[in-house]
PDB file with SEQRES, HELIX, SHEET and CRYST1 records, atoms N, CA, C and O in Angstrom:
SEQRES   1 A   82  ASN SER LEU GLU GLY ARG PHE ASP GLY LEU GLU ASN ARG          
SEQRES   2 A   82  PHE ASP GLY LEU GLU ASN ARG PHE ASP GLY LEU GLU LYS          
SEQRES   3 A   82  GLY MET ASP SER VAL ASP GLU LYS LEU GLU TYR ILE ASP          
SEQRES   4 A   82  ALA ARG LEU GLY ARG LEU GLU ASN ASP VAL LYS GLU LEU          
SEQRES   5 A   82  ARG GLY GLU LEU VAL TYR ARG HIS GLU PHE GLU ASP ALA          
SEQRES   6 A   82  LEU SER ARG ILE LYS LEU LEU GLU ASN LYS ALA GLY ILE          
SEQRES   7 A   82  ASP SER GLY LYS                                              
HELIX    1 AA1 SER A    2  GLU A   55  1                                  54    
HELIX    2 AA2 ARG A   59  ALA A   76  1                                  18    
CRYST1    1.000    1.000    1.000  90.00  90.00  90.00 P 1           1          
ATOM      1  N   ASN A   1     117.008 109.104 -10.766  1.00  0.00           N  
ATOM      2  CA  ASN A   1     115.713 109.073 -11.463  1.00  0.00           C  
ATOM      3  C   ASN A   1     115.666 107.901 -12.439  1.00  0.00           C  
ATOM      4  O   ASN A   1     114.645 107.220 -12.539  1.00  0.00           O  
ATOM      5  N   SER A   2     116.736 107.668 -13.143  1.00  0.00           N  
ATOM      6  CA  SER A   2     116.817 106.563 -14.091  1.00  0.00           C  
ATOM      7  C   SER A   2     116.705 105.222 -13.364  1.00  0.00           C  
ATOM      8  O   SER A   2     116.057 104.294 -13.850  1.00  0.00           O  
ATOM      9  N   LEU A   3     117.342 105.132 -12.197  1.00  0.00           N  
ATOM     10  CA  LEU A   3     117.275 103.901 -11.408  1.00  0.00           C  
ATOM     11  C   LEU A   3     115.850 103.674 -10.903  1.00  0.00           C  
ATOM     12  O   LEU A   3     115.357 102.546 -10.884  1.00  0.00           O  
ATOM     13  N   GLU A   4     115.202 104.760 -10.498  1.00  0.00           N  
ATOM     14  CA  GLU A   4     113.825 104.665 -10.034  1.00  0.00           C  
ATOM     15  C   GLU A   4     112.897 104.217 -11.159  1.00  0.00           C  
ATOM     16  O   GLU A   4     111.970 103.441 -10.928  1.00  0.00           O  
ATOM     17  N   GLY A   5     113.140 104.695 -12.356  1.00  0.00           N  
ATOM     18  CA  GLY A   5     112.348 104.286 -13.531  1.00  0.00           C  
ATOM     19  C   GLY A   5     112.523 102.808 -13.818  1.00  0.00           C  
ATOM     20  O   GLY A   5     111.575 102.111 -14.179  1.00  0.00           O  
ATOM     21  N   ARG A   6     113.761 102.338 -13.651  1.00  0.00           N  
ATOM     22  CA  ARG A   6     114.015 100.906 -13.882  1.00  0.00           C  
ATOM     23  C   ARG A   6     113.267 100.053 -12.862  1.00  0.00           C  
ATOM     24  O   ARG A   6     112.684  99.028 -13.214  1.00  0.00           O  
ATOM     25  N   PHE A   7     113.284 100.473 -11.605  1.00  0.00           N  
ATOM     26  CA  PHE A   7     112.558  99.743 -10.572  1.00  0.00           C  
ATOM     27  C   PHE A   7     111.051  99.737 -10.841  1.00  0.00           C  
ATOM     28  O   PHE A   7     110.372  98.728 -10.650  1.00  0.00           O  
ATOM     29  N   ASP A   8     110.553 100.878 -11.284  1.00  0.00           N  
ATOM     30  CA  ASP A   8     109.127 100.949 -11.638  1.00  0.00           C  
ATOM     31  C   ASP A   8     108.816  99.981 -12.785  1.00  0.00           C  
ATOM     32  O   ASP A   8     107.790  99.301 -12.772  1.00  0.00           O  
ATOM     33  N   GLY A   9     109.698  99.930 -13.757  1.00  0.00           N  
ATOM     34  CA  GLY A   9     109.524  99.017 -14.888  1.00  0.00           C  
ATOM     35  C   GLY A   9     109.537  97.560 -14.428  1.00  0.00           C  
ATOM     36  O   GLY A   9     108.728  96.745 -14.871  1.00  0.00           O  
ATOM     37  N   LEU A  10     110.482  97.250 -13.523  1.00  0.00           N  
ATOM     38  CA  LEU A  10     110.549  95.884 -12.992  1.00  0.00           C  
ATOM     39  C   LEU A  10     109.295  95.549 -12.195  1.00  0.00           C  
ATOM     40  O   LEU A  10     108.754  94.448 -12.289  1.00  0.00           O  
ATOM     41  N   GLU A  11     108.849  96.517 -11.414  1.00  0.00           N  
ATOM     42  CA  GLU A  11     107.647  96.300 -10.612  1.00  0.00           C  
ATOM     43  C   GLU A  11     106.446  96.025 -11.524  1.00  0.00           C  
ATOM     44  O   GLU A  11     105.635  95.143 -11.240  1.00  0.00           O  
ATOM     45  N   ASN A  12     106.339  96.782 -12.615  1.00  0.00           N  
ATOM     46  CA  ASN A  12     105.240  96.567 -13.566  1.00  0.00           C  
ATOM     47  C   ASN A  12     105.328  95.182 -14.205  1.00  0.00           C  
ATOM     48  O   ASN A  12     104.317  94.506 -14.396  1.00  0.00           O  
ATOM     49  N   ARG A  13     106.545  94.776 -14.528  1.00  0.00           N  
ATOM     50  CA  ARG A  13     106.733  93.443 -15.128  1.00  0.00           C  
ATOM     51  C   ARG A  13     106.351  92.349 -14.136  1.00  0.00           C  
ATOM     52  O   ARG A  13     105.700  91.369 -14.498  1.00  0.00           O  
ATOM     53  N   PHE A  14     106.761  92.528 -12.882  1.00  0.00           N  
ATOM     54  CA  PHE A  14     106.404  91.546 -11.857  1.00  0.00           C  
ATOM     55  C   PHE A  14     104.895  91.500 -11.637  1.00  0.00           C  
ATOM     56  O   PHE A  14     104.321  90.430 -11.433  1.00  0.00           O  
ATOM     57  N   ASP A  15     104.262  92.662 -11.680  1.00  0.00           N  
ATOM     58  CA  ASP A  15     102.797  92.698 -11.564  1.00  0.00           C  
ATOM     59  C   ASP A  15     102.154  91.934 -12.723  1.00  0.00           C  
ATOM     60  O   ASP A  15     101.188  91.194 -12.536  1.00  0.00           O  
ATOM     61  N   GLY A  16     102.702  92.127 -13.912  1.00  0.00           N  
ATOM     62  CA  GLY A  16     102.196  91.410 -15.079  1.00  0.00           C  
ATOM     63  C   GLY A  16     102.384  89.905 -14.932  1.00  0.00           C  
ATOM     64  O   GLY A  16     101.491  89.127 -15.266  1.00  0.00           O  
ATOM     65  N   LEU A  17     103.541  89.502 -14.434  1.00  0.00           N  
ATOM     66  CA  LEU A  17     103.797  88.079 -14.211  1.00  0.00           C  
ATOM     67  C   LEU A  17     102.857  87.513 -13.161  1.00  0.00           C  
ATOM     68  O   LEU A  17     102.349  86.400 -13.300  1.00  0.00           O  
ATOM     69  N   GLU A  18     102.631  88.289 -12.112  1.00  0.00           N  
ATOM     70  CA  GLU A  18     101.726  87.847 -11.049  1.00  0.00           C  
ATOM     71  C   GLU A  18     100.317  87.641 -11.605  1.00  0.00           C  
ATOM     72  O   GLU A  18      99.644  86.666 -11.268  1.00  0.00           O  
ATOM     73  N   ASN A  19      99.878  88.565 -12.458  1.00  0.00           N  
ATOM     74  CA  ASN A  19      98.553  88.431 -13.072  1.00  0.00           C  
ATOM     75  C   ASN A  19      98.480  87.190 -13.957  1.00  0.00           C  
ATOM     76  O   ASN A  19      97.470  86.487 -13.978  1.00  0.00           O  
ATOM     77  N   ARG A  20      99.571  86.929 -14.691  1.00  0.00           N  
ATOM     78  CA  ARG A  20      99.597  85.745 -15.554  1.00  0.00           C  
ATOM     79  C   ARG A  20      99.553  84.467 -14.711  1.00  0.00           C  
ATOM     80  O   ARG A  20      98.849  83.517 -15.053  1.00  0.00           O  
ATOM     81  N   PHE A  21     100.304  84.451 -13.616  1.00  0.00           N  
ATOM     82  CA  PHE A  21     100.292  83.281 -12.738  1.00  0.00           C  
ATOM     83  C   PHE A  21      98.922  83.079 -12.097  1.00  0.00           C  
ATOM     84  O   PHE A  21      98.468  81.948 -11.926  1.00  0.00           O  
ATOM     85  N   ASP A  22      98.272  84.176 -11.746  1.00  0.00           N  
ATOM     86  CA  ASP A  22      96.909  84.071 -11.205  1.00  0.00           C  
ATOM     87  C   ASP A  22      95.978  83.430 -12.236  1.00  0.00           C  
ATOM     88  O   ASP A  22      95.154  82.578 -11.904  1.00  0.00           O  
ATOM     89  N   GLY A  23      96.125  83.853 -13.484  1.00  0.00           N  
ATOM     90  CA  GLY A  23      95.319  83.272 -14.555  1.00  0.00           C  
ATOM     91  C   GLY A  23      95.619  81.791 -14.737  1.00  0.00           C  
ATOM     92  O   GLY A  23      94.705  80.988 -14.925  1.00  0.00           O  
ATOM     93  N   LEU A  24      96.894  81.430 -14.683  1.00  0.00           N  
ATOM     94  CA  LEU A  24      97.277  80.027 -14.795  1.00  0.00           C  
ATOM     95  C   LEU A  24      96.711  79.207 -13.633  1.00  0.00           C  
ATOM     96  O   LEU A  24      96.250  78.082 -13.825  1.00  0.00           O  
ATOM     97  N   GLU A  25      96.750  79.773 -12.447  1.00  0.00           N  
ATOM     98  CA  GLU A  25      96.242  79.091 -11.263  1.00  0.00           C  
ATOM     99  C   GLU A  25      94.738  78.833 -11.403  1.00  0.00           C  
ATOM    100  O   GLU A  25      94.258  77.751 -11.066  1.00  0.00           O  
ATOM    101  N   LYS A  26      94.003  79.825 -11.900  1.00  0.00           N  
ATOM    102  CA  LYS A  26      92.566  79.655 -12.116  1.00  0.00           C  
ATOM    103  C   LYS A  26      92.315  78.571 -13.157  1.00  0.00           C  
ATOM    104  O   LYS A  26      91.408  77.752 -13.011  1.00  0.00           O  
ATOM    105  N   GLY A  27      93.134  78.578 -14.216  1.00  0.00           N  
ATOM    106  CA  GLY A  27      92.998  77.556 -15.250  1.00  0.00           C  
ATOM    107  C   GLY A  27      93.276  76.168 -14.701  1.00  0.00           C  
ATOM    108  O   GLY A  27      92.575  75.217 -15.047  1.00  0.00           O  
ATOM    109  N   MET A  28      94.283  76.036 -13.854  1.00  0.00           N  
ATOM    110  CA  MET A  28      94.616  74.747 -13.252  1.00  0.00           C  
ATOM    111  C   MET A  28      93.506  74.286 -12.316  1.00  0.00           C  
ATOM    112  O   MET A  28      93.204  73.094 -12.247  1.00  0.00           O  
ATOM    113  N   ASP A  29      92.902  75.220 -11.601  1.00  0.00           N  
ATOM    114  CA  ASP A  29      91.762  74.864 -10.742  1.00  0.00           C  
ATOM    115  C   ASP A  29      90.624  74.282 -11.573  1.00  0.00           C  
ATOM    116  O   ASP A  29      89.986  73.308 -11.173  1.00  0.00           O  
ATOM    117  N   SER A  30      90.378  74.881 -12.721  1.00  0.00           N  
ATOM    118  CA  SER A  30      89.325  74.393 -13.613  1.00  0.00           C  
ATOM    119  C   SER A  30      89.665  72.991 -14.118  1.00  0.00           C  
ATOM    120  O   SER A  30      88.797  72.121 -14.182  1.00  0.00           O  
ATOM    121  N   VAL A  31      90.933  72.778 -14.475  1.00  0.00           N  
ATOM    122  CA  VAL A  31      91.369  71.459 -14.935  1.00  0.00           C  
ATOM    123  C   VAL A  31      91.211  70.436 -13.809  1.00  0.00           C  
ATOM    124  O   VAL A  31      90.754  69.317 -14.043  1.00  0.00           O  
ATOM    125  N   ASP A  32      91.588  70.819 -12.598  1.00  0.00           N  
ATOM    126  CA  ASP A  32      91.442  69.917 -11.448  1.00  0.00           C  
ATOM    127  C   ASP A  32      89.988  69.519 -11.241  1.00  0.00           C  
ATOM    128  O   ASP A  32      89.696  68.350 -10.990  1.00  0.00           O  
ATOM    129  N   GLU A  33      89.075  70.477 -11.344  1.00  0.00           N  
ATOM    130  CA  GLU A  33      87.649  70.184 -11.178  1.00  0.00           C  
ATOM    131  C   GLU A  33      87.178  69.202 -12.246  1.00  0.00           C  
ATOM    132  O   GLU A  33      86.443  68.259 -11.952  1.00  0.00           O  
ATOM    133  N   LYS A  34      87.606  69.429 -13.485  1.00  0.00           N  
ATOM    134  CA  LYS A  34      87.194  68.548 -14.575  1.00  0.00           C  
ATOM    135  C   LYS A  34      87.770  67.148 -14.374  1.00  0.00           C  
ATOM    136  O   LYS A  34      87.085  66.157 -14.627  1.00  0.00           O  
ATOM    137  N   LEU A  35      89.015  67.059 -13.924  1.00  0.00           N  
ATOM    138  CA  LEU A  35      89.623  65.752 -13.680  1.00  0.00           C  
ATOM    139  C   LEU A  35      88.911  65.005 -12.553  1.00  0.00           C  
ATOM    140  O   LEU A  35      88.734  63.790 -12.630  1.00  0.00           O  
ATOM    141  N   GLU A  36      88.508  65.719 -11.519  1.00  0.00           N  
ATOM    142  CA  GLU A  36      87.753  65.093 -10.435  1.00  0.00           C  
ATOM    143  C   GLU A  36      86.423  64.545 -10.948  1.00  0.00           C  
ATOM    144  O   GLU A  36      86.005  63.452 -10.568  1.00  0.00           O  
ATOM    145  N   TYR A  37      85.769  65.308 -11.806  1.00  0.00           N  
ATOM    146  CA  TYR A  37      84.498  64.881 -12.393  1.00  0.00           C  
ATOM    147  C   TYR A  37      84.703  63.628 -13.251  1.00  0.00           C  
ATOM    148  O   TYR A  37      83.936  62.669 -13.159  1.00  0.00           O  
ATOM    149  N   ILE A  38      85.746  63.650 -14.084  1.00  0.00           N  
ATOM    150  CA  ILE A  38      86.051  62.507 -14.947  1.00  0.00           C  
ATOM    151  C   ILE A  38      86.402  61.292 -14.100  1.00  0.00           C  
ATOM    152  O   ILE A  38      85.973  60.179 -14.405  1.00  0.00           O  
ATOM    153  N   ASP A  39      87.177  61.494 -13.040  1.00  0.00           N  
ATOM    154  CA  ASP A  39      87.549  60.398 -12.150  1.00  0.00           C  
ATOM    155  C   ASP A  39      86.318  59.761 -11.507  1.00  0.00           C  
ATOM    156  O   ASP A  39      86.229  58.537 -11.400  1.00  0.00           O  
ATOM    157  N   ALA A  40      85.381  60.589 -11.086  1.00  0.00           N  
ATOM    158  CA  ALA A  40      84.145  60.079 -10.478  1.00  0.00           C  
ATOM    159  C   ALA A  40      83.336  59.280 -11.500  1.00  0.00           C  
ATOM    160  O   ALA A  40      82.793  58.225 -11.172  1.00  0.00           O  
ATOM    161  N   ARG A  41      83.253  59.773 -12.729  1.00  0.00           N  
ATOM    162  CA  ARG A  41      82.514  59.052 -13.768  1.00  0.00           C  
ATOM    163  C   ARG A  41      83.185  57.725 -14.091  1.00  0.00           C  
ATOM    164  O   ARG A  41      82.509  56.715 -14.284  1.00  0.00           O  
ATOM    165  N   LEU A  42      84.514  57.725 -14.148  1.00  0.00           N  
ATOM    166  CA  LEU A  42      85.232  56.482 -14.414  1.00  0.00           C  
ATOM    167  C   LEU A  42      84.999  55.465 -13.301  1.00  0.00           C  
ATOM    168  O   LEU A  42      84.870  54.268 -13.560  1.00  0.00           O  
ATOM    169  N   GLY A  43      84.945  55.945 -12.071  1.00  0.00           N  
ATOM    170  CA  GLY A  43      84.663  55.057 -10.944  1.00  0.00           C  
ATOM    171  C   GLY A  43      83.304  54.413 -11.081  1.00  0.00           C  
ATOM    172  O   GLY A  43      83.147  53.220 -10.820  1.00  0.00           O  
ATOM    173  N   ARG A  44      82.310  55.200 -11.494  1.00  0.00           N  
ATOM    174  CA  ARG A  44      80.972  54.641 -11.696  1.00  0.00           C  
ATOM    175  C   ARG A  44      80.964  53.638 -12.847  1.00  0.00           C  
ATOM    176  O   ARG A  44      80.307  52.600 -12.767  1.00  0.00           O  
ATOM    177  N   LEU A  45      81.692  53.949 -13.911  1.00  0.00           N  
ATOM    178  CA  LEU A  45      81.771  53.025 -15.045  1.00  0.00           C  
ATOM    179  C   LEU A  45      82.444  51.715 -14.640  1.00  0.00           C  
ATOM    180  O   LEU A  45      82.009  50.637 -15.045  1.00  0.00           O  
ATOM    181  N   GLU A  46      83.498  51.813 -13.846  1.00  0.00           N  
ATOM    182  CA  GLU A  46      84.179  50.600 -13.370  1.00  0.00           C  
ATOM    183  C   GLU A  46      83.221  49.728 -12.567  1.00  0.00           C  
ATOM    184  O   GLU A  46      83.196  48.508 -12.734  1.00  0.00           O  
ATOM    185  N   ASN A  47      82.445  50.347 -11.707  1.00  0.00           N  
ATOM    186  CA  ASN A  47      81.458  49.589 -10.921  1.00  0.00           C  
ATOM    187  C   ASN A  47      80.407  48.947 -11.817  1.00  0.00           C  
ATOM    188  O   ASN A  47      80.013  47.800 -11.602  1.00  0.00           O  
ATOM    189  N   ASP A  48      79.955  49.694 -12.827  1.00  0.00           N  
ATOM    190  CA  ASP A  48      78.975  49.146 -13.759  1.00  0.00           C  
ATOM    191  C   ASP A  48      79.543  47.937 -14.503  1.00  0.00           C  
ATOM    192  O   ASP A  48      78.859  46.928 -14.677  1.00  0.00           O  
ATOM    193  N   VAL A  49      80.789  48.048 -14.936  1.00  0.00           N  
ATOM    194  CA  VAL A  49      81.429  46.945 -15.659  1.00  0.00           C  
ATOM    195  C   VAL A  49      81.563  45.728 -14.753  1.00  0.00           C  
ATOM    196  O   VAL A  49      81.328  44.601 -15.189  1.00  0.00           O  
ATOM    197  N   LYS A  50      81.940  45.947 -13.493  1.00  0.00           N  
ATOM    198  CA  LYS A  50      82.051  44.830 -12.554  1.00  0.00           C  
ATOM    199  C   LYS A  50      80.707  44.132 -12.379  1.00  0.00           C  
ATOM    200  O   LYS A  50      80.645  42.903 -12.338  1.00  0.00           O  
ATOM    201  N   GLU A  51      79.634  44.908 -12.277  1.00  0.00           N  
ATOM    202  CA  GLU A  51      78.298  44.326 -12.146  1.00  0.00           C  
ATOM    203  C   GLU A  51      77.912  43.551 -13.394  1.00  0.00           C  
ATOM    204  O   GLU A  51      77.342  42.464 -13.301  1.00  0.00           O  
ATOM    205  N   LEU A  52      78.219  44.101 -14.556  1.00  0.00           N  
ATOM    206  CA  LEU A  52      77.891  43.426 -15.805  1.00  0.00           C  
ATOM    207  C   LEU A  52      78.664  42.121 -15.958  1.00  0.00           C  
ATOM    208  O   LEU A  52      78.132  41.151 -16.498  1.00  0.00           O  
ATOM    209  N   ARG A  53      79.898  42.084 -15.495  1.00  0.00           N  
ATOM    210  CA  ARG A  53      80.684  40.860 -15.591  1.00  0.00           C  
ATOM    211  C   ARG A  53      80.002  39.718 -14.842  1.00  0.00           C  
ATOM    212  O   ARG A  53      80.081  38.566 -15.267  1.00  0.00           O  
ATOM    213  N   GLY A  54      79.346  40.022 -13.752  1.00  0.00           N  
ATOM    214  CA  GLY A  54      78.630  39.007 -12.999  1.00  0.00           C  
ATOM    215  C   GLY A  54      77.432  38.458 -13.764  1.00  0.00           C  
ATOM    216  O   GLY A  54      76.993  37.336 -13.514  1.00  0.00           O  
ATOM    217  N   GLU A  55      76.905  39.242 -14.689  1.00  0.00           N  
ATOM    218  CA  GLU A  55      75.741  38.848 -15.476  1.00  0.00           C  
ATOM    219  C   GLU A  55      76.135  38.243 -16.831  1.00  0.00           C  
ATOM    220  O   GLU A  55      75.284  37.717 -17.549  1.00  0.00           O  
ATOM    221  N   LEU A  56      77.389  38.317 -17.167  1.00  0.00           N  
ATOM    222  CA  LEU A  56      77.879  37.964 -18.499  1.00  0.00           C  
ATOM    223  C   LEU A  56      77.996  36.459 -18.689  1.00  0.00           C  
ATOM    224  O   LEU A  56      78.500  35.744 -17.823  1.00  0.00           O  
ATOM    225  N   VAL A  57      77.523  35.995 -19.834  1.00  0.00           N  
ATOM    226  CA  VAL A  57      77.730  34.608 -20.251  1.00  0.00           C  
ATOM    227  C   VAL A  57      78.610  34.672 -21.498  1.00  0.00           C  
ATOM    228  O   VAL A  57      78.256  35.306 -22.492  1.00  0.00           O  
ATOM    229  N   TYR A  58      79.748  34.016 -21.428  1.00  0.00           N  
ATOM    230  CA  TYR A  58      80.661  34.043 -22.563  1.00  0.00           C  
ATOM    231  C   TYR A  58      80.104  33.207 -23.713  1.00  0.00           C  
ATOM    232  O   TYR A  58      79.398  32.221 -23.500  1.00  0.00           O  
ATOM    233  N   ARG A  59      80.426  33.610 -24.898  1.00  0.00           N  
ATOM    234  CA  ARG A  59      79.876  32.978 -26.098  1.00  0.00           C  
ATOM    235  C   ARG A  59      80.141  31.471 -26.108  1.00  0.00           C  
ATOM    236  O   ARG A  59      79.234  30.690 -26.397  1.00  0.00           O  
ATOM    237  N   HIS A  60      81.363  31.055 -25.799  1.00  0.00           N  
ATOM    238  CA  HIS A  60      81.671  29.620 -25.840  1.00  0.00           C  
ATOM    239  C   HIS A  60      80.848  28.847 -24.796  1.00  0.00           C  
ATOM    240  O   HIS A  60      80.464  27.701 -25.029  1.00  0.00           O  
ATOM    241  N   GLU A  61      80.584  29.478 -23.655  1.00  0.00           N  
ATOM    242  CA  GLU A  61      79.739  28.830 -22.643  1.00  0.00           C  
ATOM    243  C   GLU A  61      78.299  28.715 -23.137  1.00  0.00           C  
ATOM    244  O   GLU A  61      77.641  27.695 -22.931  1.00  0.00           O  
ATOM    245  N   PHE A  62      77.821  29.765 -23.787  1.00  0.00           N  
ATOM    246  CA  PHE A  62      76.458  29.785 -24.322  1.00  0.00           C  
ATOM    247  C   PHE A  62      76.299  28.736 -25.410  1.00  0.00           C  
ATOM    248  O   PHE A  62      75.332  27.974 -25.414  1.00  0.00           O  
ATOM    249  N   GLU A  63      77.258  28.699 -26.338  1.00  0.00           N  
ATOM    250  CA  GLU A  63      77.194  27.718 -27.421  1.00  0.00           C  
ATOM    251  C   GLU A  63      77.277  26.292 -26.868  1.00  0.00           C  
ATOM    252  O   GLU A  63      76.601  25.396 -27.373  1.00  0.00           O  
ATOM    253  N   ASP A  64      78.093  26.075 -25.845  1.00  0.00           N  
ATOM    254  CA  ASP A  64      78.187  24.767 -25.214  1.00  0.00           C  
ATOM    255  C   ASP A  64      76.843  24.372 -24.604  1.00  0.00           C  
ATOM    256  O   ASP A  64      76.391  23.237 -24.755  1.00  0.00           O  
ATOM    257  N   ALA A  65      76.213  25.324 -23.915  1.00  0.00           N  
ATOM    258  CA  ALA A  65      74.909  25.040 -23.296  1.00  0.00           C  
ATOM    259  C   ALA A  65      73.864  24.743 -24.367  1.00  0.00           C  
ATOM    260  O   ALA A  65      73.046  23.840 -24.192  1.00  0.00           O  
ATOM    261  N   LEU A  66      73.877  25.483 -25.468  1.00  0.00           N  
ATOM    262  CA  LEU A  66      72.918  25.239 -26.553  1.00  0.00           C  
ATOM    263  C   LEU A  66      73.121  23.847 -27.155  1.00  0.00           C  
ATOM    264  O   LEU A  66      72.152  23.143 -27.439  1.00  0.00           O  
ATOM    265  N   SER A  67      74.362  23.463 -27.346  1.00  0.00           N  
ATOM    266  CA  SER A  67      74.604  22.143 -27.930  1.00  0.00           C  
ATOM    267  C   SER A  67      74.163  21.036 -26.972  1.00  0.00           C  
ATOM    268  O   SER A  67      73.670  19.997 -27.410  1.00  0.00           O  
ATOM    269  N   ARG A  68      74.338  21.252 -25.674  1.00  0.00           N  
ATOM    270  CA  ARG A  68      73.881  20.264 -24.696  1.00  0.00           C  
ATOM    271  C   ARG A  68      72.351  20.167 -24.687  1.00  0.00           C  
ATOM    272  O   ARG A  68      71.793  19.073 -24.605  1.00  0.00           O  
ATOM    273  N   ILE A  69      71.690  21.304 -24.770  1.00  0.00           N  
ATOM    274  CA  ILE A  69      70.221  21.326 -24.820  1.00  0.00           C  
ATOM    275  C   ILE A  69      69.736  20.602 -26.070  1.00  0.00           C  
ATOM    276  O   ILE A  69      68.803  19.801 -26.025  1.00  0.00           O  
ATOM    277  N   LYS A  70      70.395  20.904 -27.184  1.00  0.00           N  
ATOM    278  CA  LYS A  70      70.013  20.261 -28.450  1.00  0.00           C  
ATOM    279  C   LYS A  70      70.181  18.747 -28.343  1.00  0.00           C  
ATOM    280  O   LYS A  70      69.319  17.998 -28.803  1.00  0.00           O  
ATOM    281  N   LEU A  71      71.277  18.288 -27.743  1.00  0.00           N  
ATOM    282  CA  LEU A  71      71.518  16.861 -27.554  1.00  0.00           C  
ATOM    283  C   LEU A  71      70.414  16.237 -26.691  1.00  0.00           C  
ATOM    284  O   LEU A  71      69.886  15.176 -27.024  1.00  0.00           O  
ATOM    285  N   LEU A  72      70.076  16.892 -25.598  1.00  0.00           N  
ATOM    286  CA  LEU A  72      69.019  16.395 -24.706  1.00  0.00           C  
ATOM    287  C   LEU A  72      67.670  16.358 -25.423  1.00  0.00           C  
ATOM    288  O   LEU A  72      66.909  15.402 -25.272  1.00  0.00           O  
ATOM    289  N   GLU A  73      67.376  17.406 -26.205  1.00  0.00           N  
ATOM    290  CA  GLU A  73      66.127  17.438 -26.968  1.00  0.00           C  
ATOM    291  C   GLU A  73      66.075  16.275 -27.959  1.00  0.00           C  
ATOM    292  O   GLU A  73      65.044  15.620 -28.104  1.00  0.00           O  
ATOM    293  N   ASN A  74      67.184  16.029 -28.631  1.00  0.00           N  
ATOM    294  CA  ASN A  74      67.235  14.927 -29.597  1.00  0.00           C  
ATOM    295  C   ASN A  74      67.006  13.591 -28.894  1.00  0.00           C  
ATOM    296  O   ASN A  74      66.260  12.748 -29.392  1.00  0.00           O  
ATOM    297  N   LYS A  75      67.650  13.392 -27.730  1.00  0.00           N  
ATOM    298  CA  LYS A  75      67.494  12.143 -26.977  1.00  0.00           C  
ATOM    299  C   LYS A  75      66.073  11.976 -26.466  1.00  0.00           C  
ATOM    300  O   LYS A  75      65.569  10.856 -26.376  1.00  0.00           O  
ATOM    301  N   ALA A  76      65.437  13.066 -26.138  1.00  0.00           N  
ATOM    302  CA  ALA A  76      64.067  13.008 -25.603  1.00  0.00           C  
ATOM    303  C   ALA A  76      63.028  13.029 -26.711  1.00  0.00           C  
ATOM    304  O   ALA A  76      61.832  12.885 -26.455  1.00  0.00           O  
ATOM    305  N   GLY A  77      63.492  13.210 -27.959  1.00  0.00           N  
ATOM    306  CA  GLY A  77      62.566  13.249 -29.076  1.00  0.00           C  
ATOM    307  C   GLY A  77      61.779  14.542 -29.158  1.00  0.00           C  
ATOM    308  O   GLY A  77      60.671  14.557 -29.694  1.00  0.00           O  
ATOM    309  N   ILE A  78      62.317  15.600 -28.650  1.00  0.00           N  
ATOM    310  CA  ILE A  78      61.638  16.910 -28.670  1.00  0.00           C  
ATOM    311  C   ILE A  78      62.103  17.681 -29.899  1.00  0.00           C  
ATOM    312  O   ILE A  78      63.299  17.785 -30.171  1.00  0.00           O  
ATOM    313  N   ASP A  79      61.126  18.223 -30.639  1.00  0.00           N  
ATOM    314  CA  ASP A  79      61.452  19.065 -31.787  1.00  0.00           C  
ATOM    315  C   ASP A  79      61.568  20.499 -31.297  1.00  0.00           C  
ATOM    316  O   ASP A  79      60.586  21.086 -30.842  1.00  0.00           O  
ATOM    317  N   SER A  80      62.747  21.054 -31.387  1.00  0.00           N  
ATOM    318  CA  SER A  80      62.977  22.397 -30.834  1.00  0.00           C  
ATOM    319  C   SER A  80      62.507  23.480 -31.767  1.00  0.00           C  
ATOM    320  O   SER A  80      62.538  24.656 -31.403  1.00  0.00           O  
ATOM    321  N   GLY A  81      62.070  23.124 -32.966  1.00  0.00           N  
ATOM    322  CA  GLY A  81      61.604  24.149 -33.900  1.00  0.00           C  
ATOM    323  C   GLY A  81      62.679  24.636 -34.826  1.00  0.00           C  
ATOM    324  O   GLY A  81      62.457  25.563 -35.605  1.00  0.00           O  
ATOM    325  N   LYS A  82      63.845  24.027 -34.757  1.00  0.00           N  
ATOM    326  CA  LYS A  82      64.928  24.446 -35.654  1.00  0.00           C  
ATOM    327  C   LYS A  82      65.256  23.352 -36.636  1.00  0.00           C  
ATOM    328  O   LYS A  82      66.143  23.520 -37.473  1.00  0.00           O  
TER     329      LYS A  82                                                      
END                                                                             
C-alpha cells in the first residue's frame, strides 16, 4: 500500500510537470509568433531603407552642388537672392 501511494504521488508529480511543460510550450508558441511578426516588420523596414538610399543625397554632395550653382550664378551675373 505504501509503495502504491508513492507511485500515485510520482504520477501526480509527473502530471504536474506535464501541465507545466504544456504551459511552457504554449508560451514558446506565442513567442515564436511574435518573433515571426517582428521579423516580417524588419524585412519591410530593410526594404524601405534600401529604397530611401536610392533617393538619398549626402550632405557633402549637396553642399558641393550648391557651391557649383553659386559659382555658375556668379559667372552668369545672376542674383540668387542670397
